[in-house]
XYZ file of C-alpha atoms in Angstrom:
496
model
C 24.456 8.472 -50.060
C 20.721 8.369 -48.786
C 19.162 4.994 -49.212
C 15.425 7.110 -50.324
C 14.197 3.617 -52.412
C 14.514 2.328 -48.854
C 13.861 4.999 -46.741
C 10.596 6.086 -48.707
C 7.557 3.973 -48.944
C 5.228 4.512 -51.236
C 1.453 2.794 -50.203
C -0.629 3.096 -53.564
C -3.436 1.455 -51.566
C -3.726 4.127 -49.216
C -6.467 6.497 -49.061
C -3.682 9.578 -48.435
C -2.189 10.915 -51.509
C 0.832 9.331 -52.484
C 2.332 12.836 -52.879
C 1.412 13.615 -49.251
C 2.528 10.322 -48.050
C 5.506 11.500 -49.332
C 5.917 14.734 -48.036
C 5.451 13.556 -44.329
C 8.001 10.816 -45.208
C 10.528 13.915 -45.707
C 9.661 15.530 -42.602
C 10.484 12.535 -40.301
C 13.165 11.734 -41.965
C 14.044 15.569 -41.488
C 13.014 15.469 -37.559
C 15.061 12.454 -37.450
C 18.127 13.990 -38.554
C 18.726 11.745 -41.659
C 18.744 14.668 -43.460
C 20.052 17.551 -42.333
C 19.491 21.119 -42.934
C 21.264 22.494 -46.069
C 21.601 18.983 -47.831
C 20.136 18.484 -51.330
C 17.716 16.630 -52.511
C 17.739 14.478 -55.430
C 15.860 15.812 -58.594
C 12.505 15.151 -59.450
C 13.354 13.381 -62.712
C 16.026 10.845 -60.325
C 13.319 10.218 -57.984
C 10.599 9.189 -59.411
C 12.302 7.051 -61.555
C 13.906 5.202 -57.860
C 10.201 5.056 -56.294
C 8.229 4.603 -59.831
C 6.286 7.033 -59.600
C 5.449 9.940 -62.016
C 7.679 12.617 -62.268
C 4.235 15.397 -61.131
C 3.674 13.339 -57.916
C 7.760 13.790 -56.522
C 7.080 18.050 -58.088
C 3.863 18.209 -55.627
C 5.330 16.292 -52.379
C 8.256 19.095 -52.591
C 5.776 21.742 -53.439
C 4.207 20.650 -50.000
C 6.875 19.925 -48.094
C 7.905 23.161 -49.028
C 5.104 25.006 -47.661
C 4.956 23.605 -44.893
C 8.745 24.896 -44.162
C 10.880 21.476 -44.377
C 12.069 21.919 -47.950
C 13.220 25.134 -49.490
C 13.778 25.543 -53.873
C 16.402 27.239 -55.113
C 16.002 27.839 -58.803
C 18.364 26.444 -61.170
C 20.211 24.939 -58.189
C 17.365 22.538 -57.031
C 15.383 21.326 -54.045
C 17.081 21.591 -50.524
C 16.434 20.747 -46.836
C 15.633 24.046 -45.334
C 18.601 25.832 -43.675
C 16.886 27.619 -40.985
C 16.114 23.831 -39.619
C 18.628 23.101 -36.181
C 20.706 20.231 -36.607
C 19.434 16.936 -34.782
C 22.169 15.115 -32.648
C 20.857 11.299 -32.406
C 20.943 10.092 -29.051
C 21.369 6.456 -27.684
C 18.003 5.173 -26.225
C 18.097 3.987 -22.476
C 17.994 0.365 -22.581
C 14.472 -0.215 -21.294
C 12.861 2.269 -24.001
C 15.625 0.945 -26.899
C 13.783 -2.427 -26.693
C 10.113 -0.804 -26.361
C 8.267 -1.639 -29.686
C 6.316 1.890 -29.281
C 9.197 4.296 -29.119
C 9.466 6.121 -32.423
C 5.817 5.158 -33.404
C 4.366 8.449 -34.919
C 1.125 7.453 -33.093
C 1.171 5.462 -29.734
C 3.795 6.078 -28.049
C 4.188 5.306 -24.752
C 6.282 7.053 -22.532
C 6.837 10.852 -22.590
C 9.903 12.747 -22.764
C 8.697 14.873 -20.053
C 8.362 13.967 -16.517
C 4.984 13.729 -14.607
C 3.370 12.874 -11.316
C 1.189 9.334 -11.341
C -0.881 9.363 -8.808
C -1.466 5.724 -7.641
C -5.396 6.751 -6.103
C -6.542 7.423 -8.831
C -5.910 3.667 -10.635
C -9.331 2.683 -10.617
C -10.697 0.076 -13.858
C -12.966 1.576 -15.692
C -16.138 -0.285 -15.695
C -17.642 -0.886 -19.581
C -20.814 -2.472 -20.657
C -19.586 -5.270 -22.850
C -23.227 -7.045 -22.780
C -23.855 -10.618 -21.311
C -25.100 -11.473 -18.135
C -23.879 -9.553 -15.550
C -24.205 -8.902 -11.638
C -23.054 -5.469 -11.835
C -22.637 -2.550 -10.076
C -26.733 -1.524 -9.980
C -26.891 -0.078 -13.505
C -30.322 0.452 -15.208
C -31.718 -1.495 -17.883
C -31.319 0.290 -20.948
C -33.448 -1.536 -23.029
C -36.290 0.690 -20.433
C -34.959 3.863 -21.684
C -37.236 6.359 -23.586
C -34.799 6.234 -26.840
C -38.479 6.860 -29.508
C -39.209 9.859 -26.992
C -35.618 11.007 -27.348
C -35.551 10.716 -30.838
C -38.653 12.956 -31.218
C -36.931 15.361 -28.825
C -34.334 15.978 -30.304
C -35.521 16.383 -33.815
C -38.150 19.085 -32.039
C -34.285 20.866 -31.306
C -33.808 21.667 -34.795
C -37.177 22.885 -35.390
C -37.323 24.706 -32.139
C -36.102 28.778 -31.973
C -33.180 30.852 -33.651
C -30.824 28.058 -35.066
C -28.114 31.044 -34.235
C -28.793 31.189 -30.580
C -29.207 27.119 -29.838
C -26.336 26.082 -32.029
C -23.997 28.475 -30.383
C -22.547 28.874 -27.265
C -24.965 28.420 -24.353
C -25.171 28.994 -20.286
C -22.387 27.329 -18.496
C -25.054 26.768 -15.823
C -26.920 24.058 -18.484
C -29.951 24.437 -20.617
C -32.638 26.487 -19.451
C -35.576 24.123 -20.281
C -34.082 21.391 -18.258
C -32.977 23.510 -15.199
C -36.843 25.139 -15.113
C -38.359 21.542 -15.663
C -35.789 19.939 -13.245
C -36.493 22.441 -10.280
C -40.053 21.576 -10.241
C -39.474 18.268 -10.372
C -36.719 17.992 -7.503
C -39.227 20.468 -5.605
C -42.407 17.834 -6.187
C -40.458 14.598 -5.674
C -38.146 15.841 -2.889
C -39.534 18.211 -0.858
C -36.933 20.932 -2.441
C -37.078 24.654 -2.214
C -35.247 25.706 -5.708
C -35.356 27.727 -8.662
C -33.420 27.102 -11.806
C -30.316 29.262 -10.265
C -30.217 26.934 -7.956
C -28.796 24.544 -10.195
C -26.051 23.402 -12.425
C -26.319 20.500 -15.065
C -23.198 18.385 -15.594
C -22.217 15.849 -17.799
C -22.539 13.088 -14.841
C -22.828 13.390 -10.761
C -19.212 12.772 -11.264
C -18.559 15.891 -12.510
C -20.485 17.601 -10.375
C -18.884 15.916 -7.069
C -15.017 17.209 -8.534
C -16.123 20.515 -9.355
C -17.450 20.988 -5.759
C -14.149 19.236 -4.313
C -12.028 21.578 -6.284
C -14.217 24.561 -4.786
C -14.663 23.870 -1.371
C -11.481 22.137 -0.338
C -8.061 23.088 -0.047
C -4.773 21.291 0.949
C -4.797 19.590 4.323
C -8.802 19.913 4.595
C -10.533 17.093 6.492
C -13.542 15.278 4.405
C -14.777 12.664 6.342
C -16.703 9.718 4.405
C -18.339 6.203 6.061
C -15.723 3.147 6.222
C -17.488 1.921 3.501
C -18.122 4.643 0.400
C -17.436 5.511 -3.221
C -14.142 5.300 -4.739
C -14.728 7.789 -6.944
C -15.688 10.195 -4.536
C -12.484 9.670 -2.542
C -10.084 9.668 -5.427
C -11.504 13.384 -5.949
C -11.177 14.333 -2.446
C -7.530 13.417 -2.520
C -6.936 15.060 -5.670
C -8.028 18.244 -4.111
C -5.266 17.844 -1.576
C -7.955 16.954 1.383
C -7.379 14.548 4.242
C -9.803 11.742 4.633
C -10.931 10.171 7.619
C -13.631 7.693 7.887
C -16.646 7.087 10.520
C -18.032 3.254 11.143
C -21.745 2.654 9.244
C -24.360 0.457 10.381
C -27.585 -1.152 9.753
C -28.719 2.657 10.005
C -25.907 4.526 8.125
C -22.884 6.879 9.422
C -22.364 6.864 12.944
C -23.213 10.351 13.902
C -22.208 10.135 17.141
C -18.513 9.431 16.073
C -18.950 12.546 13.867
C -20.038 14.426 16.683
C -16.587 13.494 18.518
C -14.428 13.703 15.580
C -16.001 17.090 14.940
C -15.033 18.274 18.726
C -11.445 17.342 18.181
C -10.236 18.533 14.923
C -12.042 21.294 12.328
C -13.843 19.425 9.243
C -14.699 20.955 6.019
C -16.854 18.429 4.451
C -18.699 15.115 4.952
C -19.636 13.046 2.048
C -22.667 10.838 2.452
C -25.130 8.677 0.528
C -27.912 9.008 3.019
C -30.819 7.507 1.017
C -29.357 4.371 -0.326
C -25.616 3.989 1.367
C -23.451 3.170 -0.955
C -22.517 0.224 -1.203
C -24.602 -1.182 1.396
C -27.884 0.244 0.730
C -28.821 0.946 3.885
C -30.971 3.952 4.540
C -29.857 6.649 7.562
C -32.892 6.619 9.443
C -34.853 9.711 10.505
C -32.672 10.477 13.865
C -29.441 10.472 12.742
C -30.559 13.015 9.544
C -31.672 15.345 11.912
C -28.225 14.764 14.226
C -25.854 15.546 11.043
C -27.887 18.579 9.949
C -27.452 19.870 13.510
C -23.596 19.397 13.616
C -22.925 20.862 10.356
C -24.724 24.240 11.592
C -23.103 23.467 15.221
C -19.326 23.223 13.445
C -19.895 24.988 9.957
C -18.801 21.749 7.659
C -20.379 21.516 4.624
C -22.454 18.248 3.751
C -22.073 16.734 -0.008
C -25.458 14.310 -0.010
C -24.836 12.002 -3.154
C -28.663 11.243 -4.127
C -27.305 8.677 -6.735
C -30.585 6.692 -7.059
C -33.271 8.518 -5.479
C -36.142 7.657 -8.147
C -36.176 4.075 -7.288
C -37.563 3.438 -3.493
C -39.960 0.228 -3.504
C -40.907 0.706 0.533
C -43.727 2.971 0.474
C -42.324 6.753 -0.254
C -38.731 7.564 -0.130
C -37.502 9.323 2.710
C -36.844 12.919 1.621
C -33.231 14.269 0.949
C -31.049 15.959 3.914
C -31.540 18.549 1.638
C -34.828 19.326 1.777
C -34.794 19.938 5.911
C -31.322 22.285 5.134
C -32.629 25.594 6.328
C -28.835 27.360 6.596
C -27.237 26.407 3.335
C -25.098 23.095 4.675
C -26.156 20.464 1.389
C -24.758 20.710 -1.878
C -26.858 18.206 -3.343
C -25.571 15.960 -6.112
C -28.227 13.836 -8.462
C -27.867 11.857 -11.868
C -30.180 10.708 -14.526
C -27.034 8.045 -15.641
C -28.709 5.558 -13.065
C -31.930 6.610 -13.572
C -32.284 6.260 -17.194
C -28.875 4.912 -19.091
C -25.433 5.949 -18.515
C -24.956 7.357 -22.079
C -27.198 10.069 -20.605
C -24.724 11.809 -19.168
C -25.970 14.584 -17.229
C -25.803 15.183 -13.980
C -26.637 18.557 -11.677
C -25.803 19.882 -8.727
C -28.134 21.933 -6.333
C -26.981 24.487 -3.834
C -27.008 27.934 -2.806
C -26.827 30.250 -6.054
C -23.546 31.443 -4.963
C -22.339 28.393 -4.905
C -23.878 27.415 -8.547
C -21.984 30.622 -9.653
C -18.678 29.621 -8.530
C -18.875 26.137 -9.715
C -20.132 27.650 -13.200
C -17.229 29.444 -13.359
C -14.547 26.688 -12.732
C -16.979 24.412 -14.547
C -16.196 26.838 -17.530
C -12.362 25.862 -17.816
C -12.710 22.954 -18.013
C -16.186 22.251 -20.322
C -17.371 25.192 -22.098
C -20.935 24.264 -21.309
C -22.286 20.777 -21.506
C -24.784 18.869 -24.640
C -26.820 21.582 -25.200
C -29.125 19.285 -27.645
C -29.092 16.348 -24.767
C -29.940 18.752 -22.334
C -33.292 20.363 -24.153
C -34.036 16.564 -25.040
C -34.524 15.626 -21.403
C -35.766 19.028 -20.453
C -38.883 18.245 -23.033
C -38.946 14.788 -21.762
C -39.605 16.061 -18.466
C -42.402 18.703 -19.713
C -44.546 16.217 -21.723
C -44.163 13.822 -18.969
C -42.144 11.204 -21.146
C -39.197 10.921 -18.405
C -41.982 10.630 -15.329
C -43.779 8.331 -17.330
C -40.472 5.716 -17.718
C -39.598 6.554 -13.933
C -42.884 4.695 -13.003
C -42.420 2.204 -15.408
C -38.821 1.257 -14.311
C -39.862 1.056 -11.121
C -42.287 -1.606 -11.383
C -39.969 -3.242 -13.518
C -37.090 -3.135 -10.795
C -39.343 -3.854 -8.212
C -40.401 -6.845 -9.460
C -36.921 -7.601 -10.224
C -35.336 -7.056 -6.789
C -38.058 -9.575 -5.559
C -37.313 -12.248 -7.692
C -33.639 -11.848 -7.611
C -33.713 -11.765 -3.597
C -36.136 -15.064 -3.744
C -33.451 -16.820 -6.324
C -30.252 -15.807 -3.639
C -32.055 -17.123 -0.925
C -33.087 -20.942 -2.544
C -30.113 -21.013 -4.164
C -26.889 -19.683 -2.580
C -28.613 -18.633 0.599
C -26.495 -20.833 3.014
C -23.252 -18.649 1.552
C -24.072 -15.346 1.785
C -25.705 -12.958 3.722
C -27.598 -9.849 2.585
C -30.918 -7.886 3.347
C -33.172 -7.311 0.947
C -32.747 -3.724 0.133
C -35.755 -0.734 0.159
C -34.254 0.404 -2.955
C -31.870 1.415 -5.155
C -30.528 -1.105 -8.153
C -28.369 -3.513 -6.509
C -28.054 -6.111 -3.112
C -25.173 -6.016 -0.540
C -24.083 -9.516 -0.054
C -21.350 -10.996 2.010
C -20.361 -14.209 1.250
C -18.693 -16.957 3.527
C -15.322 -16.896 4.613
C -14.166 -19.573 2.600
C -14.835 -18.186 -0.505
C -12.174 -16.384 -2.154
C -14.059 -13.321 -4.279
C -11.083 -12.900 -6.471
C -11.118 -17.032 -7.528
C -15.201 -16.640 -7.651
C -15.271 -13.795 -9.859
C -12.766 -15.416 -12.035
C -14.615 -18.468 -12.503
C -18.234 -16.789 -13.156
C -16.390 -14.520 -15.798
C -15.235 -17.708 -17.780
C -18.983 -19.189 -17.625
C -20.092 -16.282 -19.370
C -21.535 -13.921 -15.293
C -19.584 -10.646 -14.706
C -19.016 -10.162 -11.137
C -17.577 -8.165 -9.300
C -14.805 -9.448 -6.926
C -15.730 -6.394 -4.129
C -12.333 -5.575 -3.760
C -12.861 -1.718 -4.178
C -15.527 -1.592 -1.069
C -13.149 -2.860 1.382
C -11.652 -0.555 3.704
C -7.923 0.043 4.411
C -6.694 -3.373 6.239
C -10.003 -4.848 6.710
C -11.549 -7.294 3.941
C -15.774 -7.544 3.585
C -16.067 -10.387 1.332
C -18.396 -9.033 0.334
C -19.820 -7.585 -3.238
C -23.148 -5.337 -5.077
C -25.088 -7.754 -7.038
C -27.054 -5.315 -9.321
C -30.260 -6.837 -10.293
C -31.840 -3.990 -12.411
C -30.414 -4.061 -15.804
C -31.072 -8.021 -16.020
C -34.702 -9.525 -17.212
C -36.240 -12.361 -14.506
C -35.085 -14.858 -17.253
C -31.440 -13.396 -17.089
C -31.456 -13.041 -13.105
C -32.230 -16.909 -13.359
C -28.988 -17.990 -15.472
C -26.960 -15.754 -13.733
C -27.805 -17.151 -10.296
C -27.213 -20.211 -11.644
C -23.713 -19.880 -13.022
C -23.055 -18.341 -9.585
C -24.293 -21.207 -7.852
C -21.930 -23.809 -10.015
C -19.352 -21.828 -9.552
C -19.063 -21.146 -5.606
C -19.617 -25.092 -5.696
C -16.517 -25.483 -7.649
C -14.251 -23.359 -5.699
């Protein structure tokens, strides 16, 4: 005999049909091999009377279970499992997963049946805004954005053109608006030479950097990165199968010179650089060493990746233009965000190269994301063609000038005698390495319980040495906030 008063549970408070709650209650049961295929079910009258319910609702959960192939009628006989269904043998759960509180779940479970590779690279926490005062990575402020411009952007979308054509499908390559408006803006501000098929919009540099990886490198390639870099960058390097070796940075970037002699031993596909603002240092590869890296890449056909990650905010005189714009022979896929620039729930991205290369990557790019947010995309594309997105650019960096000042004058009265760092030329955060003695791991623990996020700069430090050292962003903090967050710094170094 089947227990159903015990087996079904009827939820009266729920928002699904009790009828349908039903019918999925046959279906596990059915998946789960408590009933089996051929076996009858009691009658509507007997049923409804056990769950007290009416005698309709148990006639419409078999009506659906029936269409959706679980139950099968047979008039005048009655209402049966369906026949067709293969009988379930119940298996004994391996200890470990017998005691797991998931296993069974219809929704969370944890483990597969199936087995897969984990790849241990690519652990990596995922870094959330969860508000507060924070030292973080060198995020904008979002409280700068543009969101009234943005607004009025996107409602001119829905007025805008045939609602068939802009609520369709779109070009892979991004919205044409923003690629146009973009191109003449990376050609004022960077010394560029592009047109819109020179570039591809993503949702996020990061996007753009794995596409590229997944293009131009193949198993056993050699990428070659500074000792100090992105994490994110390397994970997708790896993924792609490539081999990477790392070159000692400076006060002045990348060593070229130990470039040049890896280069002369062993062939090298691709070297990833931040050249502008190193990241995470900050430091800025100075005028020589651009032109020496541009030369070996044409010398030994390696292609460079230049990660432009914060470009728009330089606060020593004018930035120093991209590698890019001196690339005369095709070398630079050039990556660029507005996450940083702007917010990171603006998440698009682009990548500039070679139109050969934009074709390729808009093809895998297609795979994987149809095309990105078409609406986003003509937002920011208008932005940039009333002069809305310039207009915040200057804005911010006044803001985050003023910000790096202060912030740099509070580390050095305050903590000064504990850590070392340079005041930076740009970008969103300081480089600071902080005394021996002080464990990062304990210091980042005890700001987090005062209320400070900081990071403990264990992701910067390169295999088998340790920096002590962490990014203290400064930009998405007001002067008041900078001020409390130094402070809990301070009282906490002095309590380890």
């Amino acid at each position: 005999m089947i227990p159903y008063k015990s087996l079904l549970i009827v939820d009266k408070s729920s928002d699904t049909p009790v009828f349908l709650q039903l019918s999925d209650q046959f279906a596990q049961l059915i998946r789960a091999g408590t009933l089996s295929a051929g076996q009858r079910l009691p009658g509507s009258r007997q049923l409804a009377s056990l769950l007290s319910v009416n005698r309709q609702t148990i006639v419409a959960a078999y009506d659906e279970a029936v269409a959706q192939g679980w139950l099968e009628s047979q008039p005048g006989s009655g209402t049966f499992v369906a026949s067709h269904l293969p009988e379930v043998n119940l298996q004994a759960l391996p200890t470990d997963l017998a005691s797991d509180p998931h296993v069974g779940q219809a929704t969370g479970t944890r483990r597969p049946g199936y087995a897969f590779e984990s790849v241990s690279f690519l652990n990596r926490p995922v870094l959330t805004n969860t508000g507060g005062l924070r030292l973080d990575d060198g995020f904008p402020d979002v409280r700068l954005a543009p969101l009234a411009e943005l607004g009025r952007a996107y409602r001119s979308y829905f007025r805008w053109g045939n609602p068939q054509q802009h609520f369709g499908y779109a070009d892979t390559k991004g919205h044409l608006l923003l690629r146009e408006q973009l191109s003449m803006y990376l050609n004022e501000t960077r010394g560029l030479h592009t047109t819109p098929n020179n570039i591809l919009i993503t949702r996020g540099s990061i996007m753009g950097l794995h596409l590229t990886s997944q293009v131009l490198l193949r198993p056993g390639d050699v990428v070659v990165t500074g000792e100090t870099t992105w994490a994110g960058g390397t994970m997708n390097f790896r993924k792609a199968g490539a081999t990477v070796l790392s070159i000692p940075v400076d006060k002045h970037g990348i060593d070229v010179d130990a470039l040049a002699a890896l280069a002369g031993k062993m062939p090298i596909r691709l070297v990833a650089v931040t050249p502008h603002h190193h990241y995470p240092t900050t430091v800025t590869l100075r005028p020589n060493r651009r032109v020496r890296l541009l030369q070996l890449a044409e010398q030994y056909g390696f292609a460079i990746l230049e990660d432009d990650y914060d470009y728009d905010f330089h606060y020593l005189s004018r930035p120093i233009l991209p590698l890019a714009s001196s690339d005369h022979q095709g070398m630079v896929v050039y990556i660029g965000s507005l996450t940083k620039s702007v917010a990171h729930a603006f998440r698009i991205g682009y990548v500039v190269a070679p139109t050969e290369l934009i074709d390729e990557l808009a093809r895998l790019r297609r795979i994987i994301d149809r095309q990105g947010d078409t609406m986003l995309e003509f937002a920011v594309g208008h932005l940039f063609k009333t002069g809305d997105l310039k207009r915040h650019f200057r804005k911010a960096l006044r803001t985050y000038h003023a910000r790096r000042d202060h912030f740099c004058d509070l580390l050095a009265t305050e903590v000064g005698n504990v850590i070392q760092f340079t005041k930076p030329d740009g970008g969103l955060a300081v480089w600071a390495t902080f005394d021996p003695a002080i464990d990062m791991t304990t210091l980042s623990d005890r700001a987090g319980r005062s209320g400070l996020y900081l990071s403990n700069g264990l992701t910067h430090n390169p295999p088998g040495q340790a920096l002590n050292g962490t990014r203290l962003g400064f930009a998405s903090s007001t002067e008041d906030e900078l001020e409390r967050s130094v402070s809990i710094l301070k009282t906490a170094i002095l309590s380890l």
